[in-house]
Coordinates of C-alpha atoms in Angstrom, one line a residue:
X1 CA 0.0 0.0 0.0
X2 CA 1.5 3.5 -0.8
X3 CA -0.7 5.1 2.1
X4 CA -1.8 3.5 5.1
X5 CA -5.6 4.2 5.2
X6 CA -7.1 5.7 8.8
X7 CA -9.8 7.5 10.1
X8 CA -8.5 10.7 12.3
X9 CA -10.5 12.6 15.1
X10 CA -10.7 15.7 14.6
X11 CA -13.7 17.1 16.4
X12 CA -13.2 20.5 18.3
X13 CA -9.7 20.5 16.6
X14 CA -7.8 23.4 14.5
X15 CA -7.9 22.9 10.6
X16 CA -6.8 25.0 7.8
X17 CA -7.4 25.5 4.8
X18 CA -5.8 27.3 2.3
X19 CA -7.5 28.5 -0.8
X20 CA -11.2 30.1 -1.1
X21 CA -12.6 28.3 -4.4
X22 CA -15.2 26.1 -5.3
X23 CA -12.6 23.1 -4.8
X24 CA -11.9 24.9 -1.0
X25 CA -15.3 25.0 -0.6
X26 CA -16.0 21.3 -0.7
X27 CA -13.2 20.7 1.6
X28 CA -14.1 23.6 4.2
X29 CA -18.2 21.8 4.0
X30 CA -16.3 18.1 4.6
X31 CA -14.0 19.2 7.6
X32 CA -17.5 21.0 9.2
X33 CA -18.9 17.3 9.2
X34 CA -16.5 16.0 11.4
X35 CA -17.1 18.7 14.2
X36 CA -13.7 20.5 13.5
X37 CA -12.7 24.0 13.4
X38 CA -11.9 25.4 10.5
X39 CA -9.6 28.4 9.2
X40 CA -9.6 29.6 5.5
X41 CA -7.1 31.5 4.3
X42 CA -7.3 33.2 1.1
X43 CA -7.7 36.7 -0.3
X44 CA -11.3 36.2 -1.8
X45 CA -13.7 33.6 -0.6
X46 CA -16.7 32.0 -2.9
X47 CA -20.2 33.1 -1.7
X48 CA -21.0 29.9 -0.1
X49 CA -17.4 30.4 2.3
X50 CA -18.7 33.8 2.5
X51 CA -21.9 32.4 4.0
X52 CA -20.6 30.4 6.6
X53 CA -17.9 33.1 8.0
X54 CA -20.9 35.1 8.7
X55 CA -22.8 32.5 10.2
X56 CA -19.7 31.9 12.4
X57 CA -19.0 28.9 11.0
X58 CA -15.2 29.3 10.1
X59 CA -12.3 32.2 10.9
X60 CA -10.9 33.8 7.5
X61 CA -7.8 35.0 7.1
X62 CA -7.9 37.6 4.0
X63 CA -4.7 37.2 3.5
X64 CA -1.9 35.1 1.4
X65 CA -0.5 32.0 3.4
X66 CA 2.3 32.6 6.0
X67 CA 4.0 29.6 8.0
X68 CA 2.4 31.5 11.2
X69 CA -0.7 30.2 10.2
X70 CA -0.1 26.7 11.3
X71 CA 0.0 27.5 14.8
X72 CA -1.6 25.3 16.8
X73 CA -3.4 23.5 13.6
X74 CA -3.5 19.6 13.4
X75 CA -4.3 19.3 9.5
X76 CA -3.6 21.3 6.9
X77 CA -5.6 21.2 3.4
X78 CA -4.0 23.6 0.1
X79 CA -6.6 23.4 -2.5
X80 CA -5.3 26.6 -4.4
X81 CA -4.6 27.0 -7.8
X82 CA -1.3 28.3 -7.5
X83 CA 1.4 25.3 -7.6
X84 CA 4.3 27.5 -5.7
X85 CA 2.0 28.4 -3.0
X86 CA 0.9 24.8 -2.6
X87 CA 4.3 23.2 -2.3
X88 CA 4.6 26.3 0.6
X89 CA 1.9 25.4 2.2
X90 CA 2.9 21.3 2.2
X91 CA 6.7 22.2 3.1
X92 CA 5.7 24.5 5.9
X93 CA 3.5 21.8 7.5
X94 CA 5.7 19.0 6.9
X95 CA 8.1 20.7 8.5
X96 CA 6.2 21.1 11.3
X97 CA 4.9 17.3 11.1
X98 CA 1.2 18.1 10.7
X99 CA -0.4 16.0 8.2
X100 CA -1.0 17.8 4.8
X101 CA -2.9 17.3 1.6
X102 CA -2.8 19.4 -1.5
X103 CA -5.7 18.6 -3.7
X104 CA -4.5 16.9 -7.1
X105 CA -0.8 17.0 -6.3
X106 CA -0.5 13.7 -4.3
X107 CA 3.5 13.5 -4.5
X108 CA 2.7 17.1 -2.0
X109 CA 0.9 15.0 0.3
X110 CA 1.5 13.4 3.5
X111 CA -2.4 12.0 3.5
X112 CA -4.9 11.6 0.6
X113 CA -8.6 12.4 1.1
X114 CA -10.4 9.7 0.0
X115 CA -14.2 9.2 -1.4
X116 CA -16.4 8.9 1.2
X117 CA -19.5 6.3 1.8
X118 CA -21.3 7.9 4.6
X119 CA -23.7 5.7 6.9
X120 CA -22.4 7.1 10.2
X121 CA -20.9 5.9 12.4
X122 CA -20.4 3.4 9.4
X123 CA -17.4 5.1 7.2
X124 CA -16.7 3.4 3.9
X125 CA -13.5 5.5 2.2
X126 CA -12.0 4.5 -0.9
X127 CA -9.1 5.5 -2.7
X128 CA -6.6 5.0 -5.8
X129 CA -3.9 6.8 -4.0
X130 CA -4.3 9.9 -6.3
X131 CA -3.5 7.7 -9.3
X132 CA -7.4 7.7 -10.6
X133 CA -9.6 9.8 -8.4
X134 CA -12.6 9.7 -10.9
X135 CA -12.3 5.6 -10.7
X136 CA -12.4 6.4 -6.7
X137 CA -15.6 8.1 -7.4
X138 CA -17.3 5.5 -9.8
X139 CA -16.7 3.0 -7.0
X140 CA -18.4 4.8 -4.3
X141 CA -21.4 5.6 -6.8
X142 CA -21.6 1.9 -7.0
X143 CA -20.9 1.2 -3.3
X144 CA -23.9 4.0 -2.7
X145 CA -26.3 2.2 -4.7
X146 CA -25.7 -1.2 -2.8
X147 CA -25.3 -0.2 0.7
X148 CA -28.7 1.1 2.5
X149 CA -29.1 4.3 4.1
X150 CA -30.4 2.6 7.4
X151 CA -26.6 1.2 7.7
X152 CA -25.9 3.5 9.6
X153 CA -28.7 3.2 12.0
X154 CA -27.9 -0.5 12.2
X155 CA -24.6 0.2 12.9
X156 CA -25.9 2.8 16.0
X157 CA -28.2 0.3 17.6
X158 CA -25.2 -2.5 17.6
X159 CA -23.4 0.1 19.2
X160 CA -26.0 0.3 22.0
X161 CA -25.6 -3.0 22.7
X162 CA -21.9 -3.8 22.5
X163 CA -20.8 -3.5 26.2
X164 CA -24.0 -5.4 27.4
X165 CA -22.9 -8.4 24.7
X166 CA -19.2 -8.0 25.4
X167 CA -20.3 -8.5 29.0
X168 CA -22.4 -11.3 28.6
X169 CA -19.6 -13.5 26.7
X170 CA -16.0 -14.1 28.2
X171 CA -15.0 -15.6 24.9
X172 CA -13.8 -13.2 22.1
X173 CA -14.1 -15.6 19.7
X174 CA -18.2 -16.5 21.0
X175 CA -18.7 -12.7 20.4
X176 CA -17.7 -12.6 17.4
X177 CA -19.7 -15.2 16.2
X178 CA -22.7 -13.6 18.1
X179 CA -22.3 -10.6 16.0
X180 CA -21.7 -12.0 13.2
X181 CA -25.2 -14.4 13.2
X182 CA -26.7 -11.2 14.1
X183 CA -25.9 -8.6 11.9
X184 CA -26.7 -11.3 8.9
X185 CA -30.0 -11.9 10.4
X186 CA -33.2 -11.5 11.4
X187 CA -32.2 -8.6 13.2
X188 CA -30.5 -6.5 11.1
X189 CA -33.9 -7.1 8.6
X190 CA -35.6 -5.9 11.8
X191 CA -33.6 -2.7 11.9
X192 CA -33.6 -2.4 8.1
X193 CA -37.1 -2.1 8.3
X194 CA -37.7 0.3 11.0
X195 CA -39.0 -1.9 13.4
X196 CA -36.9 -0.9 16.2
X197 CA -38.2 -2.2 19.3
X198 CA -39.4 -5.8 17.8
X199 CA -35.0 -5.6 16.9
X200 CA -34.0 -5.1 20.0
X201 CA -36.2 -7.3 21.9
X202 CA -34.9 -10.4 19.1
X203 CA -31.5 -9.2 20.0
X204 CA -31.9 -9.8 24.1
X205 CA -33.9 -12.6 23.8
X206 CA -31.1 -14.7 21.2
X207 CA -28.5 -13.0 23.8
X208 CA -30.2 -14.9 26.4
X209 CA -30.4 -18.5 24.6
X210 CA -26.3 -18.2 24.3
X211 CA -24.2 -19.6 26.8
X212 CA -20.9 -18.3 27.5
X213 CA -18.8 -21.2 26.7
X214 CA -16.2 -21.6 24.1
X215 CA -17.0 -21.7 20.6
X216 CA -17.2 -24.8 18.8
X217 CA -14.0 -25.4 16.4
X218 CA -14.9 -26.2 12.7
X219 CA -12.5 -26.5 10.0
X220 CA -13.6 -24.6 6.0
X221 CA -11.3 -26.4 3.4
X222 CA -11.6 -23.9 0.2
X223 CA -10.2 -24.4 -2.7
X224 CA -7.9 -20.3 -3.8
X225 CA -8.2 -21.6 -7.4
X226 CA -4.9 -21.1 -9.7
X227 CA -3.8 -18.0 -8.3
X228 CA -6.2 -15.1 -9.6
X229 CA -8.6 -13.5 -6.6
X230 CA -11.3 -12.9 -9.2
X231 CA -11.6 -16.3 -9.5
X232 CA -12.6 -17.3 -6.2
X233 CA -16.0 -18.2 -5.3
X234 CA -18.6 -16.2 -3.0
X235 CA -18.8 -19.0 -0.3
X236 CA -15.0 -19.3 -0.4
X237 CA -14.7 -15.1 0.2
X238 CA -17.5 -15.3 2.6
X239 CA -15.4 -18.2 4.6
X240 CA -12.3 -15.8 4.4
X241 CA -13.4 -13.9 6.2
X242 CA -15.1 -15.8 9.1
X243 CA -12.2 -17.6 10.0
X244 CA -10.2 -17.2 13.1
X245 CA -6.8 -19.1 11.9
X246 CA -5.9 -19.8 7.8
X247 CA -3.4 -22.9 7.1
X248 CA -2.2 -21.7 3.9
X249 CA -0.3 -23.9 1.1
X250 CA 2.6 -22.7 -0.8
X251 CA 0.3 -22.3 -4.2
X252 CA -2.2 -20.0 -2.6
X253 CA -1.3 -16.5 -4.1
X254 CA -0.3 -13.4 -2.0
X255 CA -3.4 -11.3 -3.3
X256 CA -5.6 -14.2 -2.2
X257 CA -4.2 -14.4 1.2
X258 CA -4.7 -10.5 1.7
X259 CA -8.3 -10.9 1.2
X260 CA -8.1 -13.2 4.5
X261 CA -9.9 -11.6 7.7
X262 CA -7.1 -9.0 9.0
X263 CA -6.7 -10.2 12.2
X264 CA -6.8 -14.1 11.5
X265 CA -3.6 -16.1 12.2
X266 CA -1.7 -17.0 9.4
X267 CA 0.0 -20.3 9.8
X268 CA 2.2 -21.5 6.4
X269 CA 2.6 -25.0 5.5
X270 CA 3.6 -25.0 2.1
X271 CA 5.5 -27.8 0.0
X272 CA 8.1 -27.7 -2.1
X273 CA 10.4 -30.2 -3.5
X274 CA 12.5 -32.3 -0.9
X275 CA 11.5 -29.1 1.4
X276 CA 8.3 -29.4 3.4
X277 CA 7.6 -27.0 6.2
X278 CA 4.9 -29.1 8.0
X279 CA 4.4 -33.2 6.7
X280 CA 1.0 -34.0 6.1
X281 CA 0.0 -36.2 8.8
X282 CA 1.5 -33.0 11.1
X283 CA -1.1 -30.6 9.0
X284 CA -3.8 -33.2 9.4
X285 CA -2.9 -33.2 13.7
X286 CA -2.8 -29.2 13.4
X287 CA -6.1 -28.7 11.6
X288 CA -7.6 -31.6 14.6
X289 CA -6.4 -29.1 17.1
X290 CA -6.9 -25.9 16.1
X291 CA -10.7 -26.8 15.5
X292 CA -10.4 -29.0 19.3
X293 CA -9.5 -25.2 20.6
X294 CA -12.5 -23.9 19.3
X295 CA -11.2 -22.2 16.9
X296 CA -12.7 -21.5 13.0
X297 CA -9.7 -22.9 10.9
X298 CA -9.9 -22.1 7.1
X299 CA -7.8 -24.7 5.1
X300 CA -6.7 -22.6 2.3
X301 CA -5.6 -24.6 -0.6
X302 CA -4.3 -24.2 -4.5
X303 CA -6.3 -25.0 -7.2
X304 CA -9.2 -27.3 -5.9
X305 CA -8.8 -29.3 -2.3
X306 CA -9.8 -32.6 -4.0
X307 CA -7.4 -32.0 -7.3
X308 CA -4.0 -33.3 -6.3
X309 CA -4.3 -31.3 -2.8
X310 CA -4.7 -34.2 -0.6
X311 CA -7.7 -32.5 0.7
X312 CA -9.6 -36.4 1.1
X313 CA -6.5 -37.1 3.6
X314 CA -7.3 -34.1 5.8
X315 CA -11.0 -34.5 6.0
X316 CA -11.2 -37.9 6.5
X317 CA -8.6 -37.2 10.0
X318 CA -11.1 -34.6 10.9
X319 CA -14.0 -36.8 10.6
X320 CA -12.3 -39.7 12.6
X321 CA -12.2 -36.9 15.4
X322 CA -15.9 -36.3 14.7
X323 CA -14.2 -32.3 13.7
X324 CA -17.2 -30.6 11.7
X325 CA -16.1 -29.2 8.2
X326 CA -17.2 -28.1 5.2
X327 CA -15.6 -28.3 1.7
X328 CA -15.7 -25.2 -0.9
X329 CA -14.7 -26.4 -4.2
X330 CA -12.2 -24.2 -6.1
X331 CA -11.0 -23.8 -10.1
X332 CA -8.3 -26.4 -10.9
X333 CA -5.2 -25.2 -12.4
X334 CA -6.1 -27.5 -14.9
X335 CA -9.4 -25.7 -16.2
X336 CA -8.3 -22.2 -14.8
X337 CA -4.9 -22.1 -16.5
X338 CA -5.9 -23.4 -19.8
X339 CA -8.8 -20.6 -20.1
X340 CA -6.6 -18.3 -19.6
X341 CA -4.2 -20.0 -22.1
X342 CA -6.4 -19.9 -25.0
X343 CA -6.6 -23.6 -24.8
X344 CA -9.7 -25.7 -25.0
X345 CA -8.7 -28.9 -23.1
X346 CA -12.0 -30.8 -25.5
X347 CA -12.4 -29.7 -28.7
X348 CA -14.8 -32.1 -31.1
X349 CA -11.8 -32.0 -33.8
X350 CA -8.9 -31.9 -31.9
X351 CA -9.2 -34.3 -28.3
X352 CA -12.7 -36.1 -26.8
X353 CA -11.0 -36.8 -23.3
X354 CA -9.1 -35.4 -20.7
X355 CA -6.9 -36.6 -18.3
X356 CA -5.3 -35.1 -15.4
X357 CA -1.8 -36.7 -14.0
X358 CA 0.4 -35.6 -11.6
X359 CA 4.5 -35.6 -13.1
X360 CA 6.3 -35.7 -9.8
X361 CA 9.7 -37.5 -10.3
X362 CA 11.0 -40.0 -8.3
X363 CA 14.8 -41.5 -8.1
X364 CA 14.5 -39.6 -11.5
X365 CA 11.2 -41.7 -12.7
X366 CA 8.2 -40.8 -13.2
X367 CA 5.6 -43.9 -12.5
X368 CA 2.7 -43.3 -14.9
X369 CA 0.3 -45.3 -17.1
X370 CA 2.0 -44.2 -20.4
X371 CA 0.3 -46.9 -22.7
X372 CA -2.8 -44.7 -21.3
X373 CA -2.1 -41.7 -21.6
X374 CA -0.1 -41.6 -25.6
X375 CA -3.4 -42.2 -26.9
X376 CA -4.8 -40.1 -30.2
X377 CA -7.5 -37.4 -29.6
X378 CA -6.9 -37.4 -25.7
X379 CA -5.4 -34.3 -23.9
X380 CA -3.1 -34.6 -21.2
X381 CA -2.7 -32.3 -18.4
X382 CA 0.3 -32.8 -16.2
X383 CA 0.9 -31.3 -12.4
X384 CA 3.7 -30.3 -11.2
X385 CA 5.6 -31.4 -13.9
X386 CA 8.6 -29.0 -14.7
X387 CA 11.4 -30.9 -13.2
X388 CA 10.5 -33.9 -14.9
X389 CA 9.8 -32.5 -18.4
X390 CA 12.4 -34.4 -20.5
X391 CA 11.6 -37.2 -18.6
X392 CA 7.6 -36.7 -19.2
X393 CA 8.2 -35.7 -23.3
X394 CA 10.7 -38.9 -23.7
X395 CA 8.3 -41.6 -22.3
X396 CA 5.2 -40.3 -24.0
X397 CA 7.5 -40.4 -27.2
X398 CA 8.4 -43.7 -26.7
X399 CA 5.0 -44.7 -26.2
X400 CA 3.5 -44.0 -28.8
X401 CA 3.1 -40.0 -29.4
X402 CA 4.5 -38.7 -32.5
X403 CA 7.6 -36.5 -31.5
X404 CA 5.8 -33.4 -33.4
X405 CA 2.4 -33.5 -30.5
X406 CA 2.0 -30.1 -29.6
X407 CA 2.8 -29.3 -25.6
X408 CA 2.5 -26.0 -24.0
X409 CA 4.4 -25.2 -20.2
X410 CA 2.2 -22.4 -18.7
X411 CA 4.3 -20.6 -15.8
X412 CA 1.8 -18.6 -12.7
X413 CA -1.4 -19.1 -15.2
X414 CA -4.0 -16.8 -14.6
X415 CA -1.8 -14.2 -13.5
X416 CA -0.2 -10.7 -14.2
X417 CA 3.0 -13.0 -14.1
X418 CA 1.3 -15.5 -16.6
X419 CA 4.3 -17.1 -18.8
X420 CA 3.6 -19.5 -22.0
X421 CA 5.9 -21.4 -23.7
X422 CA 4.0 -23.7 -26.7
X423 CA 6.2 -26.5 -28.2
X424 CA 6.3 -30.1 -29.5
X425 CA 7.4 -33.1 -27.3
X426 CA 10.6 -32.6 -29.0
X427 CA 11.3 -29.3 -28.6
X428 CA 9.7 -27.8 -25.1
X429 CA 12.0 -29.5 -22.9
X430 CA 15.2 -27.4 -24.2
X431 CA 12.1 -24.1 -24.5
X432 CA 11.4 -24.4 -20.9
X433 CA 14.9 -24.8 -20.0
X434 CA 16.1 -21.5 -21.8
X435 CA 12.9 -19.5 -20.6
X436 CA 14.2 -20.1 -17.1
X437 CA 10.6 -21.1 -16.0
X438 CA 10.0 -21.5 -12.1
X439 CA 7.1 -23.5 -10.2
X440 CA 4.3 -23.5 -10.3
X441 CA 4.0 -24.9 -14.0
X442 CA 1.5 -26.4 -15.6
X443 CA 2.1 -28.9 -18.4
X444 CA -1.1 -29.4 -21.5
X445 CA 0.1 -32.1 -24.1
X446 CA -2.2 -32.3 -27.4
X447 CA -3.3 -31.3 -30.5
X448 CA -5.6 -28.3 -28.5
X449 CA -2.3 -26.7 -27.9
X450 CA -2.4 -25.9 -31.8
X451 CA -5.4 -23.4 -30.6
X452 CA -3.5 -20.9 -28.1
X453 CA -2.7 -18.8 -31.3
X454 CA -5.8 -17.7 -32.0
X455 CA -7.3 -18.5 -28.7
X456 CA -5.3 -16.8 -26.2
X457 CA -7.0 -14.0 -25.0
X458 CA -5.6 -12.7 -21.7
X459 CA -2.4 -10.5 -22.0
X460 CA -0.4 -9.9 -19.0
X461 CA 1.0 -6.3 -17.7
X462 CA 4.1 -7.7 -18.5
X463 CA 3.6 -8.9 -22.0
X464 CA 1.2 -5.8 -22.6
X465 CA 4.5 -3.9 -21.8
X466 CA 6.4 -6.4 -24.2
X467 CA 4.2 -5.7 -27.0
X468 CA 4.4 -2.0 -26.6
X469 CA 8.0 -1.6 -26.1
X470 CA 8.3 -3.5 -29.2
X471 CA 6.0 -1.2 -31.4
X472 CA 7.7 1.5 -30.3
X473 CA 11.3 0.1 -31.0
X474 CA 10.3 -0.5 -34.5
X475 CA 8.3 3.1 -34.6
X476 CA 11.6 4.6 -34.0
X477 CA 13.9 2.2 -36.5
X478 CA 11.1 3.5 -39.2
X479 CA 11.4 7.5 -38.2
X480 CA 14.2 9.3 -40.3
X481 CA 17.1 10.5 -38.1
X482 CA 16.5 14.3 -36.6
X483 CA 20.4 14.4 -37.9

């Protein structure tokens, strides 16, 4: 994150702002809301900053910006016109270690003013970090449209009745869960549709029907899907973000794990080759008791749980200790990758099956039913197969599969780091090797492959910056020399 995002107090505190426009204006009317008082200094004020320093609503300055007149202020907002006296304005206060924003000039800023969802006391702010305000706008016209009015007054009447729940349960965790069943409800319907008293009296009475003892434990295994958040699934996202603990694999994505709840424990138990951080049976005896302690443990896997992710091995400890769970099914690499590959893994003229296989070596062998899989019109899909890729091209060669089958190696699939590299059995061994490819891989052997020319259809940042930096190598070799 380039800026950390907070929420300051500043009611019954100084603010100043310099700069009497319409863009001043809006700031001045904003820093009101919050109960603070406000300075403006400027020469000329609009009419409507005009109006309130007659209504006593602000002190103005009718003069040009001095440092002086950061005395005792705890922001400072410049929303001139006038680019000198803004960077005096942000200087001064930095100097002085107030926080500072200059409207439109984010590398002046110490703080950026976001767009603002207001449901008080519920606060929605969003921001692009001064890179796209108008984007930051679009959202919360979106957000505004989806989040009701009465929001806000939900969010008062849970308010009321924090301490007395707090009170009531010993257990963070059982409070959380209380809230959580509540404000997803009956209640918060009740609230929604003004029918105050009828909400609180559900509230006490399901308040009453809870005992204070610790939460029963409960493990979610989800499927992350091949690596891209927008690929998860609403039940997976929804899970996310109820659990108290994630055990995370090596596969599931950075982005995906920051959409986790904040303040869940993060516990890693990723594998990689001849180095695994926790053995299975030890991840099976974790999940048994984390859930044992009550807690809500979200088993966050690659791909899908029941795809190569030993996911029947963990569920079936967890029901031997009569552990509740539930399973969320998640996008195989297999199906995920190849989308965004261009590459059909059926196609009526090109493959009528499918098979998945996974190509880990071992003592430099890979122990797979070749006669099965070299078969015409078939498309193999091959896990975890980069090491073993000479070893995977040579056997289904010698099997049967014309040296000349098309095979693709797709690096990160689904990605911004996305990396294809399209072959024959022949060649992408020695392709792979020189594009310096990195787990995880996924390997697609078949005549299908033959489509990703005219299939592929996702482009990368990176290759997008490729393809341009390529156009505009050859738009200079074709422009005549200024000499």
């Amino acid at each position: 994150m380039d800026f950390l995002p907070v929420f300051l107090n500043i009611r019954n505190k100084a603010c100043l702002v310099v700069g009497g426009g319409e863009v001043a204006t809006r700031k001045v009317m904003l820093l009101l809301q919050t109960g603070a008082h406000v300075s403006v200094v400027s020469p000329e004020l609009s009419s409507a900053l005009n109006e309130f320093h007659a209504q006593g609503k602000i002190q103005h300055h009718a003069e040009f910006f001095q440092s002086g007149h950061l005395e005792d202020i705890v922001l400072v907002i410049a929303a001139t016109d006038d680019r000198d006296t803004n960077r005096q304005v942000s200087a001064a206060a930095q100097q002085r270690q107030i926080p500072v924003n200059v409207v439109d000039n984010p590398d002046l800023c110490t703080f950026i003013m976001p767009s603002i969802v207001d449901r008080s006391p519920l606060l929605i702010a969003i921001s692009s970090g001064g890179q796209s305000p108008v984007l930051a706008r679009l959202l919360r016209a979106q957000l505004e449209t989806m989040i009701p009015a009465a929001y806000g007054h939900l969010a008062a009447m849970a308010g009321k009745f924090r301490e007395r729940v707090k009170q009531h349960f010993t257990h963070p965790e059982k409070r959380r869960i209380f809230w959580e069943k509540t404000l997803q409800g009956r209640f918060s319907e009740m609230v929604l549709a003004g029918q105050d008293e009828a909400a609180q009296d559900y509230l006490l009475q399901s308040l009453q029907q809870e005992k204070d003892q610790p939460p029963q434990g409960e493990v979610y295994l989800v499927g992350a899907g091949p690596g891209n958040p927008d690929l998860l699934t609403f039940r997976a996202m929804r899970l996310m973000q109820q659990a108290d603990v994630v055990v995370y694999d090596r596969l599931v994505s950075p982005a995906i794990l920051d959409m986790v709840r904040r303040d869940a424990e993060r516990i890693y138990a990723g594998k990689e080759r001849n180095r695994h951080t926790l053995q299975q049976e030890s991840i099976n005896q974790l999940l048994v008791r984390l859930a044992q302690e009550g807690k809500r443990v979200l088993r966050l896997k690659g791909g899908d749980p029941f795809i190569f992710g030993r996911g029947g091995e963990e569920i079936e400890t967890l029901a031997a200790h009569r552990i509740p769970f539930q399973v969320v099914p998640g996008i195989t690499a297999a199906s995920g990758v190849a989308a965004y590959a261009g590459i059909p893994l059926t196609h009526r003229d090109y493959a009528q099956s499918c098979i998945f296989v996974t190509g880990h070596l071992k003592n430099n062998s890979i122990d797979l039913d070749w006669p099965h899989l070299a078969r015409p019109n078939q498309t193999i899909v091959i896990y975890m197969g980069l090491l073993g890729l000479p070893v995977l091209c040579q056997q289904l060669i010698a099997h049967g599969l014309p040296d000349s089958t098309p095979a693709a190696i797709i690096q990160q699939g689904t990605t911004q780091k996305q990396r294809i590299v399209t072959g024959t059995l022949q060649t992408l061994p020695d392709l792979a090797e020189t594009a310096h490819l990195t787990p995880p891989t996924l390997i697609i052997v078949g005549q299908v492959v033959k489509l990703h020319q005219n299939l592929a259809w996702f482009e990368p940042a990176s290759e997008a910056e490729n393809t341009q930096a390529h156009f505009l190598a050859l738009d200079q070799l074709e422009k005549p020399s200024a000499e």
